[in-house]
mmCIF file of C-alpha atoms in Angstrom:
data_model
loop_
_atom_site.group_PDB
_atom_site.id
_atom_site.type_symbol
_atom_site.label_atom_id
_atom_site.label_comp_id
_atom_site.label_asym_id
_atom_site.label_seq_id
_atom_site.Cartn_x
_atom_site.Cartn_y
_atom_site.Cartn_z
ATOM 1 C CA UNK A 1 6.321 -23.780 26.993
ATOM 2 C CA UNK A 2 10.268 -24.127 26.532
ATOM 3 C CA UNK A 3 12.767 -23.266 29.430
ATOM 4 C CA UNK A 4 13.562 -20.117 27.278
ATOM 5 C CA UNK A 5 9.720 -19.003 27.544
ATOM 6 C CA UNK A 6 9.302 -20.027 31.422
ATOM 7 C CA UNK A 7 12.975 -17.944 32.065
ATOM 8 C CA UNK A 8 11.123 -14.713 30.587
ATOM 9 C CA UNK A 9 7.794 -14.888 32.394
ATOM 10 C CA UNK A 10 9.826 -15.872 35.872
ATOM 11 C CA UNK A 11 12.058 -12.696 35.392
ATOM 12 C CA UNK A 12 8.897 -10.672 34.285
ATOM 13 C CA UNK A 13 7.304 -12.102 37.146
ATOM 14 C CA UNK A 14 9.831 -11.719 40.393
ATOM 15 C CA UNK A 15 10.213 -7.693 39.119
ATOM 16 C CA UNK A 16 6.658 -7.701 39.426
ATOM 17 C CA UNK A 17 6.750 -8.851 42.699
ATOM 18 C CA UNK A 18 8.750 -5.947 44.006
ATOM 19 C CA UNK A 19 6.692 -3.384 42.575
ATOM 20 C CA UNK A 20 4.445 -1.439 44.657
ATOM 21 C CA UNK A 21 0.838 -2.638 45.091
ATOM 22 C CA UNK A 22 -2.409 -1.076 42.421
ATOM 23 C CA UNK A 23 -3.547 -2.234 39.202
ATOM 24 C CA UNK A 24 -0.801 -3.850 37.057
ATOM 25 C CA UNK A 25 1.042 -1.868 35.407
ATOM 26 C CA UNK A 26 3.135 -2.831 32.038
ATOM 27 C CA UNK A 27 7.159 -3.498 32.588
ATOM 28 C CA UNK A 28 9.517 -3.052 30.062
ATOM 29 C CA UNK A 29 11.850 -6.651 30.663
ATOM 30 C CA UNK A 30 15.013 -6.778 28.325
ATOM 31 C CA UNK A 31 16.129 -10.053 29.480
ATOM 32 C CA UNK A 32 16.291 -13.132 26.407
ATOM 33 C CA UNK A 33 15.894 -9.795 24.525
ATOM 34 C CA UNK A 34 15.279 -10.443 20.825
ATOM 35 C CA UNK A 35 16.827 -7.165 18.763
ATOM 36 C CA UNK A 36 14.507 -5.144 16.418
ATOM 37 C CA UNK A 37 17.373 -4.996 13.847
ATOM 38 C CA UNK A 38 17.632 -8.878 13.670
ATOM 39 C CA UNK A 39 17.077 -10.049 9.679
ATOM 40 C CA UNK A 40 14.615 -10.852 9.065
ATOM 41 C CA UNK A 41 12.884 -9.978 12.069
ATOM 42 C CA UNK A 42 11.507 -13.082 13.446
ATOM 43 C CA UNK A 43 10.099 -13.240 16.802
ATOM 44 C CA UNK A 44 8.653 -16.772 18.287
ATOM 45 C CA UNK A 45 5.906 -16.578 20.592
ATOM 46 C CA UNK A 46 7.333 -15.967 24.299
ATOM 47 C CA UNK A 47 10.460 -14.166 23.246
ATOM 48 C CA UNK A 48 10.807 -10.485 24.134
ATOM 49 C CA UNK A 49 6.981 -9.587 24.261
ATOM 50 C CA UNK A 50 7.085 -7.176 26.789
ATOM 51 C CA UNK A 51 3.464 -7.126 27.307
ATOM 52 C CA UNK A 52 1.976 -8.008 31.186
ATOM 53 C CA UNK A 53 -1.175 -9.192 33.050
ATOM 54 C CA UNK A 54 -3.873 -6.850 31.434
ATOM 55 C CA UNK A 55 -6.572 -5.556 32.761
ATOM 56 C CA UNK A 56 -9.328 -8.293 33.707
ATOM 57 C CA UNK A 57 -13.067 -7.821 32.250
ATOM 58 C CA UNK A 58 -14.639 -5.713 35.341
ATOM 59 C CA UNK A 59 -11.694 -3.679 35.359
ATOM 60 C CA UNK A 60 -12.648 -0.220 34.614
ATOM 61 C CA UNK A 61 -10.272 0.275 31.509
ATOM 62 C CA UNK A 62 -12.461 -2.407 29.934
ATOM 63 C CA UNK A 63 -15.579 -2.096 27.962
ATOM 64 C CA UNK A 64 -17.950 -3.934 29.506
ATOM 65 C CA UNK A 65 -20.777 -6.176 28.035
ATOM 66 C CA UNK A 66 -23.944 -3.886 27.071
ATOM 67 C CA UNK A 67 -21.337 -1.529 26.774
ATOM 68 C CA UNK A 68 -19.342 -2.245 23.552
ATOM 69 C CA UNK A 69 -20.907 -1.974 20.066
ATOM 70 C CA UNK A 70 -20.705 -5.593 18.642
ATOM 71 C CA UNK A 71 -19.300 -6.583 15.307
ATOM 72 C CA UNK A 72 -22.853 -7.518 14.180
ATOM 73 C CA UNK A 73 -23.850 -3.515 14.558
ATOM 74 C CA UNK A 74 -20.285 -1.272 14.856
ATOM 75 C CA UNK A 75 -18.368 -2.649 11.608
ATOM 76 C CA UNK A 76 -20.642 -5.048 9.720
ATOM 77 C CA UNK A 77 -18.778 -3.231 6.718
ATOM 78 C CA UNK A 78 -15.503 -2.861 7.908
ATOM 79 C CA UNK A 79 -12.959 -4.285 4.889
ATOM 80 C CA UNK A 80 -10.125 -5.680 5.739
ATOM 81 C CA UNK A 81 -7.854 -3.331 4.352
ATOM 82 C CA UNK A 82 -9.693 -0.800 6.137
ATOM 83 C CA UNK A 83 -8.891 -2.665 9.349
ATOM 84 C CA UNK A 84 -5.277 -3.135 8.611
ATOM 85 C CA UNK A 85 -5.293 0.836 7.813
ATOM 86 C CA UNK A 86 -7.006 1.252 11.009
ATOM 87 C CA UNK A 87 -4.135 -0.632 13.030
ATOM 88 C CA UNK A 88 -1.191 1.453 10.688
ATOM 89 C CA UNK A 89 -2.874 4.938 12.187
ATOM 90 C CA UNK A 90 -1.018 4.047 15.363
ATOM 91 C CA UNK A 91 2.358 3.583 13.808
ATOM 92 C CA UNK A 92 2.767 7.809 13.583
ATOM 93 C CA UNK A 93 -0.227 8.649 15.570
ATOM 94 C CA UNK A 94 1.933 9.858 18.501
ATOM 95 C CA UNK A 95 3.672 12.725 16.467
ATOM 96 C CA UNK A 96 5.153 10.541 13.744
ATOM 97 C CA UNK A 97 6.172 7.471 16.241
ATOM 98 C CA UNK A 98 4.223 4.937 17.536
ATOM 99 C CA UNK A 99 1.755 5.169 20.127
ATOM 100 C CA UNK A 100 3.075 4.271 23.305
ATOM 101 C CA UNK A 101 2.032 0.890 25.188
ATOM 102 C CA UNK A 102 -0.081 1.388 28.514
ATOM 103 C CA UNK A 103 -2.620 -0.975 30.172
ATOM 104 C CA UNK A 104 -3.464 2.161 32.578
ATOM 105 C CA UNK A 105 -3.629 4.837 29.978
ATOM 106 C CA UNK A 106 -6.203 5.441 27.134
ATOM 107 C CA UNK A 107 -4.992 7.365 23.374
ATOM 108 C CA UNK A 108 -6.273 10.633 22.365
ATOM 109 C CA UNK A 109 -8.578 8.411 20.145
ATOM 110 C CA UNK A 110 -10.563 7.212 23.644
ATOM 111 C CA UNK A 111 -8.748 3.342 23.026
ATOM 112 C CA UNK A 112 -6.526 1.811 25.827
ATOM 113 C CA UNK A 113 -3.125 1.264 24.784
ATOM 114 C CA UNK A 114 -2.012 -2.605 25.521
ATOM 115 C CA UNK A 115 -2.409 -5.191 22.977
ATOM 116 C CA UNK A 116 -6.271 -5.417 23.247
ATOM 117 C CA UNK A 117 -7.417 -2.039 23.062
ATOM 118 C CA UNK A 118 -5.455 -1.448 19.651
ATOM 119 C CA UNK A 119 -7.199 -4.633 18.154
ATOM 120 C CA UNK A 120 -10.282 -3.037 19.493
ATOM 121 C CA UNK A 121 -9.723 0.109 17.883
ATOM 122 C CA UNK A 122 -8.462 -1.514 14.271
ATOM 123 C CA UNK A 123 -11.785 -3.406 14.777
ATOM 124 C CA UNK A 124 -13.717 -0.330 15.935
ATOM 125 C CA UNK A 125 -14.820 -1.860 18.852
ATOM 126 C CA UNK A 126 -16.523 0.463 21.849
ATOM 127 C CA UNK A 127 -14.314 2.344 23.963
ATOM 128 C CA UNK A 128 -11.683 1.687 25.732
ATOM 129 C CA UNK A 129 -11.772 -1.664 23.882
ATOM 130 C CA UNK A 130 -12.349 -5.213 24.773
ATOM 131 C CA UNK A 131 -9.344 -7.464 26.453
ATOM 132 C CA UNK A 132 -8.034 -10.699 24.955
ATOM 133 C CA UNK A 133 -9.919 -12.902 26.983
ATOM 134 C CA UNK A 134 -13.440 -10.622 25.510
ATOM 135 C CA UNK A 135 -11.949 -10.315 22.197
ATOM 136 C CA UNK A 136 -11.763 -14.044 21.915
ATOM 137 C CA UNK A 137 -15.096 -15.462 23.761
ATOM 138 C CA UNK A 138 -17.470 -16.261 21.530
ATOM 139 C CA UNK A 139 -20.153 -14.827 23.084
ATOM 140 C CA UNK A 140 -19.560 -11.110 22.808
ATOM 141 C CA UNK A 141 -20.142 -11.861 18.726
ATOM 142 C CA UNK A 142 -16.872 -10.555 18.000
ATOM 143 C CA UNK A 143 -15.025 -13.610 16.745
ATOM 144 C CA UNK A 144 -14.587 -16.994 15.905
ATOM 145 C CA UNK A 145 -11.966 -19.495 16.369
ATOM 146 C CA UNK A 146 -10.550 -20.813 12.631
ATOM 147 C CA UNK A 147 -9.318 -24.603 12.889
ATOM 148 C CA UNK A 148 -5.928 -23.638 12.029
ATOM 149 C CA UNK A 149 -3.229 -21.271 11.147
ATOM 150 C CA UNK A 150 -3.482 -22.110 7.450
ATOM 151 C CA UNK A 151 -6.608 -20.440 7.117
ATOM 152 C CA UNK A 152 -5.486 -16.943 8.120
ATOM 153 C CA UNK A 153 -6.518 -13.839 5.896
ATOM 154 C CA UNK A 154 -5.319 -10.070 6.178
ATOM 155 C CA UNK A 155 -7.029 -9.036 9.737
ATOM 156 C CA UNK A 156 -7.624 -12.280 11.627
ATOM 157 C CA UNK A 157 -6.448 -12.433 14.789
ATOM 158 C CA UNK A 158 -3.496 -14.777 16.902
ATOM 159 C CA UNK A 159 -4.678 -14.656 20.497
ATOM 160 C CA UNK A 160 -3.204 -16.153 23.753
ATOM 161 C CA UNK A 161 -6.023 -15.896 25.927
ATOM 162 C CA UNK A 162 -5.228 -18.502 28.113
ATOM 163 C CA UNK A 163 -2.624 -18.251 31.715
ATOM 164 C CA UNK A 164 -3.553 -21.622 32.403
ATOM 165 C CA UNK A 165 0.235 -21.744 32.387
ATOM 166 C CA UNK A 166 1.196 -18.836 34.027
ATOM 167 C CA UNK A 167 1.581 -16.819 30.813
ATOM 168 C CA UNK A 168 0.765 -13.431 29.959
ATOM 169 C CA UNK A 169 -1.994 -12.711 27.309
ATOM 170 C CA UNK A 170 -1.440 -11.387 23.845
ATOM 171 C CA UNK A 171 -3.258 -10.692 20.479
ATOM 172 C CA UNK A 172 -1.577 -9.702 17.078
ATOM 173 C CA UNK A 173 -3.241 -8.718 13.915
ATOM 174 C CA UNK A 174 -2.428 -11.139 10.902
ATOM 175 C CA UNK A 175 -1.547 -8.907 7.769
ATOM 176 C CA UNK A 176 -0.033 -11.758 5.135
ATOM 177 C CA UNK A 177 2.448 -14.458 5.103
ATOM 178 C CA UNK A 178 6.254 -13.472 4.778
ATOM 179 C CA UNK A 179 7.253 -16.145 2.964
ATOM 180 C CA UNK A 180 5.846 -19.067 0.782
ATOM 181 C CA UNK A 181 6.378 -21.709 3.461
ATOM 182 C CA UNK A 182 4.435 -20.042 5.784
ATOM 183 C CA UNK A 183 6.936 -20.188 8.675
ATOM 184 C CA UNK A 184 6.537 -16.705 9.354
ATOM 185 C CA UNK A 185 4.153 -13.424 8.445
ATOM 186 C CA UNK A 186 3.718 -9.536 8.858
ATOM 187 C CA UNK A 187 1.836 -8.508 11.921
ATOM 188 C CA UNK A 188 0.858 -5.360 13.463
ATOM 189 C CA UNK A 189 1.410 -5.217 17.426
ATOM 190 C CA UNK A 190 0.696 -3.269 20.443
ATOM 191 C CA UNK A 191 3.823 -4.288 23.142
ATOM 192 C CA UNK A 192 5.500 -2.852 25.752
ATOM 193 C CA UNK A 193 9.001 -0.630 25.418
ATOM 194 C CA UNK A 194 7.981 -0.394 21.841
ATOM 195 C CA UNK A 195 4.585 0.597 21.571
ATOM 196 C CA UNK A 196 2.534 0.089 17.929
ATOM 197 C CA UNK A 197 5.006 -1.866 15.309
ATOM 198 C CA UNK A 198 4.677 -3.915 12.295
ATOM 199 C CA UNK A 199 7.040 -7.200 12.182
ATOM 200 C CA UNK A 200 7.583 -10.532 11.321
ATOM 201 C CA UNK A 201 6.087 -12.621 14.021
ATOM 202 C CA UNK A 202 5.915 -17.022 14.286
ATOM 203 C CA UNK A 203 3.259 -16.418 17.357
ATOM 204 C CA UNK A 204 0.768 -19.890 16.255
ATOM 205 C CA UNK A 205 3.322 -21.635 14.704
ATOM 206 C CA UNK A 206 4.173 -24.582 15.897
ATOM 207 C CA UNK A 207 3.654 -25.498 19.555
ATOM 208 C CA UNK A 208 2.494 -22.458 21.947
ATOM 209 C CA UNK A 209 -0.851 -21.289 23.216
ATOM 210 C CA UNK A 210 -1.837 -18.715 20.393
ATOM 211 C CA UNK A 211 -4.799 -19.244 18.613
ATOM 212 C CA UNK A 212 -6.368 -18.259 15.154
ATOM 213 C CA UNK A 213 -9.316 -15.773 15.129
ATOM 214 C CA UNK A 214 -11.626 -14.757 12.710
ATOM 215 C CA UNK A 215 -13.391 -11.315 13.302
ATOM 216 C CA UNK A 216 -17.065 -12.502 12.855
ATOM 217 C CA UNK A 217 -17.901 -9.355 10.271
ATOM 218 C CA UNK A 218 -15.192 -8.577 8.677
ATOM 219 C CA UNK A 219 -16.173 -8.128 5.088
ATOM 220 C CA UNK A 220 -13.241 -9.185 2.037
ATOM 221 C CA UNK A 221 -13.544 -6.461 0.104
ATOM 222 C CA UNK A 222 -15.041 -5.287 -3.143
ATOM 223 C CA UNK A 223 -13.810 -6.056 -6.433
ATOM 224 C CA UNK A 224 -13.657 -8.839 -8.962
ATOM 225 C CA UNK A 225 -12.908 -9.186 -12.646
ATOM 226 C CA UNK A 226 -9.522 -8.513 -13.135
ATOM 227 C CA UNK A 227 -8.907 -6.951 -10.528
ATOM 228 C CA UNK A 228 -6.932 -8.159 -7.315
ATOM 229 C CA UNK A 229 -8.738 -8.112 -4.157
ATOM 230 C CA UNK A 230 -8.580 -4.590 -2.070
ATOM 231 C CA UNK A 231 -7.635 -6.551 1.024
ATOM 232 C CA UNK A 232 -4.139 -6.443 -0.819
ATOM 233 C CA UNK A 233 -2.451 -3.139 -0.491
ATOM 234 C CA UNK A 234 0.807 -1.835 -0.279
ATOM 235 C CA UNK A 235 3.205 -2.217 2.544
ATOM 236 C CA UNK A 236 4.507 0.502 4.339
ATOM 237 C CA UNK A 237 7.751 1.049 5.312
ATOM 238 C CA UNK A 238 9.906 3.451 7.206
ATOM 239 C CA UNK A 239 13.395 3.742 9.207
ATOM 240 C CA UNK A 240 14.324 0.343 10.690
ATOM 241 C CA UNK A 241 12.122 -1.931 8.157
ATOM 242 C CA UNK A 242 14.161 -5.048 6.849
ATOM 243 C CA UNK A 243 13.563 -7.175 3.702
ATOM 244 C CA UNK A 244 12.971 -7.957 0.094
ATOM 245 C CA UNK A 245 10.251 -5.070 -0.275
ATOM 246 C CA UNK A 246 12.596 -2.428 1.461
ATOM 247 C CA UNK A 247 14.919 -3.985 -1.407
ATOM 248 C CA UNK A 248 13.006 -3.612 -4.261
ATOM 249 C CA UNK A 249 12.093 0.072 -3.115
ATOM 250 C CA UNK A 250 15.782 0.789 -2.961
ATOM 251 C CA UNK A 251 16.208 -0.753 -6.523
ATOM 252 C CA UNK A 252 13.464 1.730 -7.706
ATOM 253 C CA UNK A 253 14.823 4.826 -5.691
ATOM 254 C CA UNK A 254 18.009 4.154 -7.714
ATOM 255 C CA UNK A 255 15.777 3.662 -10.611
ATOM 256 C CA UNK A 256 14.815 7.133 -10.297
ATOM 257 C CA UNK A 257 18.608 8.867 -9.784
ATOM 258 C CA UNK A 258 18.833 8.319 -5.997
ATOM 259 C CA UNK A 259 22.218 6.379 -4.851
ATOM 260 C CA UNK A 260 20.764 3.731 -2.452
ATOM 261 C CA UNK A 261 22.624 0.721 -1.989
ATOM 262 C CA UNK A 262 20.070 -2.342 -2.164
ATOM 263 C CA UNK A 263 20.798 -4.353 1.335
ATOM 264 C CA UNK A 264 17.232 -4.841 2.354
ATOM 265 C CA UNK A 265 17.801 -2.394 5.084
ATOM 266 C CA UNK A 266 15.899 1.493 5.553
ATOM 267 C CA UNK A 267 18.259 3.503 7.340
ATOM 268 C CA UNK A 268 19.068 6.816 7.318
ATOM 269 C CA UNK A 269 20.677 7.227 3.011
ATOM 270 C CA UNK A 270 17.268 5.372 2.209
ATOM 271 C CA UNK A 271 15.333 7.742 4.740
ATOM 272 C CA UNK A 272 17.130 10.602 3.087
ATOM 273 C CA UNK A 273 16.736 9.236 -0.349
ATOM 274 C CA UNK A 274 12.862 9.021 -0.078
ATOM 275 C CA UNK A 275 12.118 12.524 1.314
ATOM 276 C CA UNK A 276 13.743 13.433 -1.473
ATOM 277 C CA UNK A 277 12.324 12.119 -3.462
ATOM 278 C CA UNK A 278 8.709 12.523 -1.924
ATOM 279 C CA UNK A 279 9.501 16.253 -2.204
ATOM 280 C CA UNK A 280 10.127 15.987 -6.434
ATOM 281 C CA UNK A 281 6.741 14.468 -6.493
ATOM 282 C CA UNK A 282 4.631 16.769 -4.351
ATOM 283 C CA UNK A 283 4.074 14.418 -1.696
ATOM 284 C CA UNK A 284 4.076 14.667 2.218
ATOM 285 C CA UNK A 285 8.072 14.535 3.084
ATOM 286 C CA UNK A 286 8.016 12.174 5.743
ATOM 287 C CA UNK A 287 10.663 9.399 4.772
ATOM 288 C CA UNK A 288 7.809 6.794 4.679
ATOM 289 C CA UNK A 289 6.723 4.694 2.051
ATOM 290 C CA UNK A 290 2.831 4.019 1.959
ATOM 291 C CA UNK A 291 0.496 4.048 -0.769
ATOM 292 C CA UNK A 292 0.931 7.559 -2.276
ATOM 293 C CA UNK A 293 4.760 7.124 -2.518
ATOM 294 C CA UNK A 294 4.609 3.278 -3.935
ATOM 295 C CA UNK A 295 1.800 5.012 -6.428
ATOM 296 C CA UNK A 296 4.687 7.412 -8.237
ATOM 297 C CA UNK A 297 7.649 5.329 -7.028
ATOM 298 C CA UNK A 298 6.942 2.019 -9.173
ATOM 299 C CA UNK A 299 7.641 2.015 -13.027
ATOM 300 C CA UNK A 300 5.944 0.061 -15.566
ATOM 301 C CA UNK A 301 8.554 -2.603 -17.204
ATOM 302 C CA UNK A 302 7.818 -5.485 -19.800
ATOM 303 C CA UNK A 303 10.099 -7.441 -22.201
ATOM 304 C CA UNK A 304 12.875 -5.456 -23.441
ATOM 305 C CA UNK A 305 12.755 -3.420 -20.316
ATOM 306 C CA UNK A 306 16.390 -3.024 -18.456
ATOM 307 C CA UNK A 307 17.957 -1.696 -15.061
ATOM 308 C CA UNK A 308 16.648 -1.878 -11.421
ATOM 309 C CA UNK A 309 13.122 -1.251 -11.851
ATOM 310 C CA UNK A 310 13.400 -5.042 -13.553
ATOM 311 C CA UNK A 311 15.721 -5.887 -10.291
ATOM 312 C CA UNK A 312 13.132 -4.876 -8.104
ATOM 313 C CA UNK A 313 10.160 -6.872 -10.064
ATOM 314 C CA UNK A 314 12.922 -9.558 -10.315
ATOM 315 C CA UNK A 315 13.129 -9.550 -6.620
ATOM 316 C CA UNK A 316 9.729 -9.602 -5.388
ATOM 317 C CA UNK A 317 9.011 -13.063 -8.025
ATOM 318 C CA UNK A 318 11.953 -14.139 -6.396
ATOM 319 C CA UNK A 319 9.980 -13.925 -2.766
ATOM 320 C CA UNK A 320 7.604 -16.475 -4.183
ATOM 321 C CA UNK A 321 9.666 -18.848 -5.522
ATOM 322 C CA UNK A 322 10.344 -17.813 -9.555
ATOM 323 C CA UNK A 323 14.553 -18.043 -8.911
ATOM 324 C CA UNK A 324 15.401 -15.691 -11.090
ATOM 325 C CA UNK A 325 18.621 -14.182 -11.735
ATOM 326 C CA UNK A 326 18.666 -10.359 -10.428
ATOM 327 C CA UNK A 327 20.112 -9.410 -13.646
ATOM 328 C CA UNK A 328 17.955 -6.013 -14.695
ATOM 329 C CA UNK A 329 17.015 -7.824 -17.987
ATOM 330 C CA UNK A 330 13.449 -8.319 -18.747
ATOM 331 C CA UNK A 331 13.394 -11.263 -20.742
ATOM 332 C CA UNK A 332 11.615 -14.536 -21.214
ATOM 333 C CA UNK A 333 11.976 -16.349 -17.814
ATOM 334 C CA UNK A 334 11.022 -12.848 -16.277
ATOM 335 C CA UNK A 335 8.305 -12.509 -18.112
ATOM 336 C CA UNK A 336 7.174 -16.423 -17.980
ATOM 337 C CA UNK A 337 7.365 -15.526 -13.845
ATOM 338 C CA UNK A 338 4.984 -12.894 -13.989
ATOM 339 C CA UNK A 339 2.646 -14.595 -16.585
ATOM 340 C CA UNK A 340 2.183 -17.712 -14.045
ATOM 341 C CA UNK A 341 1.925 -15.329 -10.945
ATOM 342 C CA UNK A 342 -0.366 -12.851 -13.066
ATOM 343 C CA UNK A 343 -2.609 -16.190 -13.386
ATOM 344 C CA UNK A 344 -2.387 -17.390 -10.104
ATOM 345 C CA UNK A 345 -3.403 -13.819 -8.557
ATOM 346 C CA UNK A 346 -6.228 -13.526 -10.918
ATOM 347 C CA UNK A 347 -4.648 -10.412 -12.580
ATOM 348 C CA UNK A 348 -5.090 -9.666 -16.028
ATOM 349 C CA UNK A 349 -2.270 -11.685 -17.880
ATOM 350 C CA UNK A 350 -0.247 -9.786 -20.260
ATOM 351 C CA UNK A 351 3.010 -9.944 -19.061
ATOM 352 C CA UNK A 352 3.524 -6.628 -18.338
ATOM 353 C CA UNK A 353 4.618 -5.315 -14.373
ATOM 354 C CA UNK A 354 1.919 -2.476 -14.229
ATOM 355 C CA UNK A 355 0.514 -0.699 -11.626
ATOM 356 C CA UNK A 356 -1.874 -3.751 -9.932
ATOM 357 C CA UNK A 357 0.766 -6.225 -10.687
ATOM 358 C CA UNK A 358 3.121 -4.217 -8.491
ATOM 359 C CA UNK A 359 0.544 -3.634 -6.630
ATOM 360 C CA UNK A 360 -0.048 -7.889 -5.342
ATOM 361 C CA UNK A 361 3.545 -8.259 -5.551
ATOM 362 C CA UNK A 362 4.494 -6.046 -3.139
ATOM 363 C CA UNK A 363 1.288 -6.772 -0.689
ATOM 364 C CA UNK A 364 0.498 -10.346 -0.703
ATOM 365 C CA UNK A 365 2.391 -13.347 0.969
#
């Protein structure tokens, strides 16, 4: 644990100590805070987690055994898209914001509101949900430990579970890798002063006590043929999202007529440029781009094809690796890119940025 980790839980810690006695109650600690607006935003494990001593396994706010519908029985068909749905549900749940973190306090949905009871609810877990210490031990047949970070799919799990070292405990849900090193990846997260959000974390990279977990029955998905895996689906993003996707939607927002400037960064012209343009195509106006949006946002382009729809494919080859010139021209090193990453993806391989190429490019790392 590094000075700057042991700094954090000591300050956490000696506030603690001067609040009044009861259960333990989450406290929002900005010290060695780590900004939201950071890009990208990349969080190490122990910096500004905001997340306390959770409720122990005979606490009351915790499902006890007998009590909880297991993996095996609850979920033995739950995808893992449908999982990482699951988990977005609480990114607008609490009237378009996230839901609020709580170890004391349960959501409308019956699910306690720390860390462990929204992995319980993404995993559909009994009520109010499992803590880290249940959602990790083998024996309640919810997961399994994987043998390293490399082997991470959409919907495992990183768990601290341990305060062996005075920690605090902590699980994330794994969505995909945010780069092609694997440094980094997209998470979903319950923490305190925040509540639900969906970030770039490095929790189980390198040296710190969080572990890899597999949910024991969590199925892959249907498809095959030519068709990409539904465990890969489109990223959502809203106001305060950072990045190469939030730059290739700008590129195809100006694709369509709207005057966004491409920086990577949803603020309040790309906000306004979205509703917008959710209202010309009949969809719900909330400045939020999920699936429905992406679905009549993209635009087909192939050789010959010119402006920032080909920026924005350019841009997303460009996240794994292709180095290609952001030039809007569709020509034969863009098109040799998405012929090798067509192949590699298992796509069908015609050279041609359609729909499900789009589609994989935009929602798997």
């Amino acid at each position: 644990m590094s000075l700057r980790s042991r700094l954090t839980r000591r300050t956490r810690l000696a506030l603690m100590g001067v609040a009044a006695g009861g259960v333990a109650s989450a406290i929002a600690v900005t010290s060695i805070a780590i900004s939201d607006s950071s890009d990208p935003v990349t969080v190490a494990a122990g910096q500004e987690t905001d997340y306390g001593p959770e409720p122990e396994a005979d606490s009351a706010l915790v499902t006890q055994a007998g009590e909880f519908s297991t993996m095996a029985t609850a979920t033995a068909t739950l995808s893992r898209d449908t999982m990482i749905n699951r988990a977005r549900t609480w990114l607008t749940a609490n009237k378009g914001g996230p839901v609020p973190y709580s170890m004391e306090r349960n959501w409308k949905d019956g699910y306690r509101q720390d860390c462990s009871g929204f992995v319980s609810m993404a995993l559909g877990l009994g009520k109010p949900g499992l803590n880290t210490v249940g959602l990790a031990d083998s024996r309640n047949g919810v997961t399994k430990r994987l043998s390293g970070v490399s082997q991470l799919k959409k919907g495992d799990l990183l768990i601290d579970y341990s305060t062996t070292d005075g920690d605090f405990r902590h699980v994330v849900i794994f969505e995909k890798w945010a780069n092609a090193s694997h440094s980094s990846y997209w998470a979903y997260e319950q923490r305190g002063t925040y509540g639900t959000t969906h970030r770039q974390l490095r929790y189980g990279i390198g040296s710190d006590n969080y572990d890899p977990f597999r949910p024991v029955k969590l199925g892959g998905g249907g498809g095959g043929g030519q068709l990409p895996s539904p465990s890969v689906s489109w990223p959502v993003l809203k106001s305060g999202s950072r990045g190469a996707d939030v730059r290739s939607a700008q590129r195809l927002l100006a694709a369509r007529g709207h005057k966004v400037e491409a920086d990577g960064v949803f603020g309040t012209k790309t906000r306004s440029a979205v509703i917008t343009f959710q209202r010309s195509r009949s969809l719900a106006a909330d400045g939020v781009i999920g699936p429905n949006t992406w679905s009549k946002l993209i635009s087909t382009v192939q050789s010959g094809s010119t402006g920032q729809a080909v920026k924005a494919a350019q841009t997303q080859l460009n996240v794994y690796g292709y180095g290609l010139a952001l030039d809007g021209a569709y020509g034969s090193k863009t098109k040799s890119a998405v012929v090798a990453f067509q192949k590699k993806h298992h796509l069908k391989v015609d050279g041609v940025v359609g729909p499900e190429t789009w589609r994989v490019l935009l929602g798997t790392r």
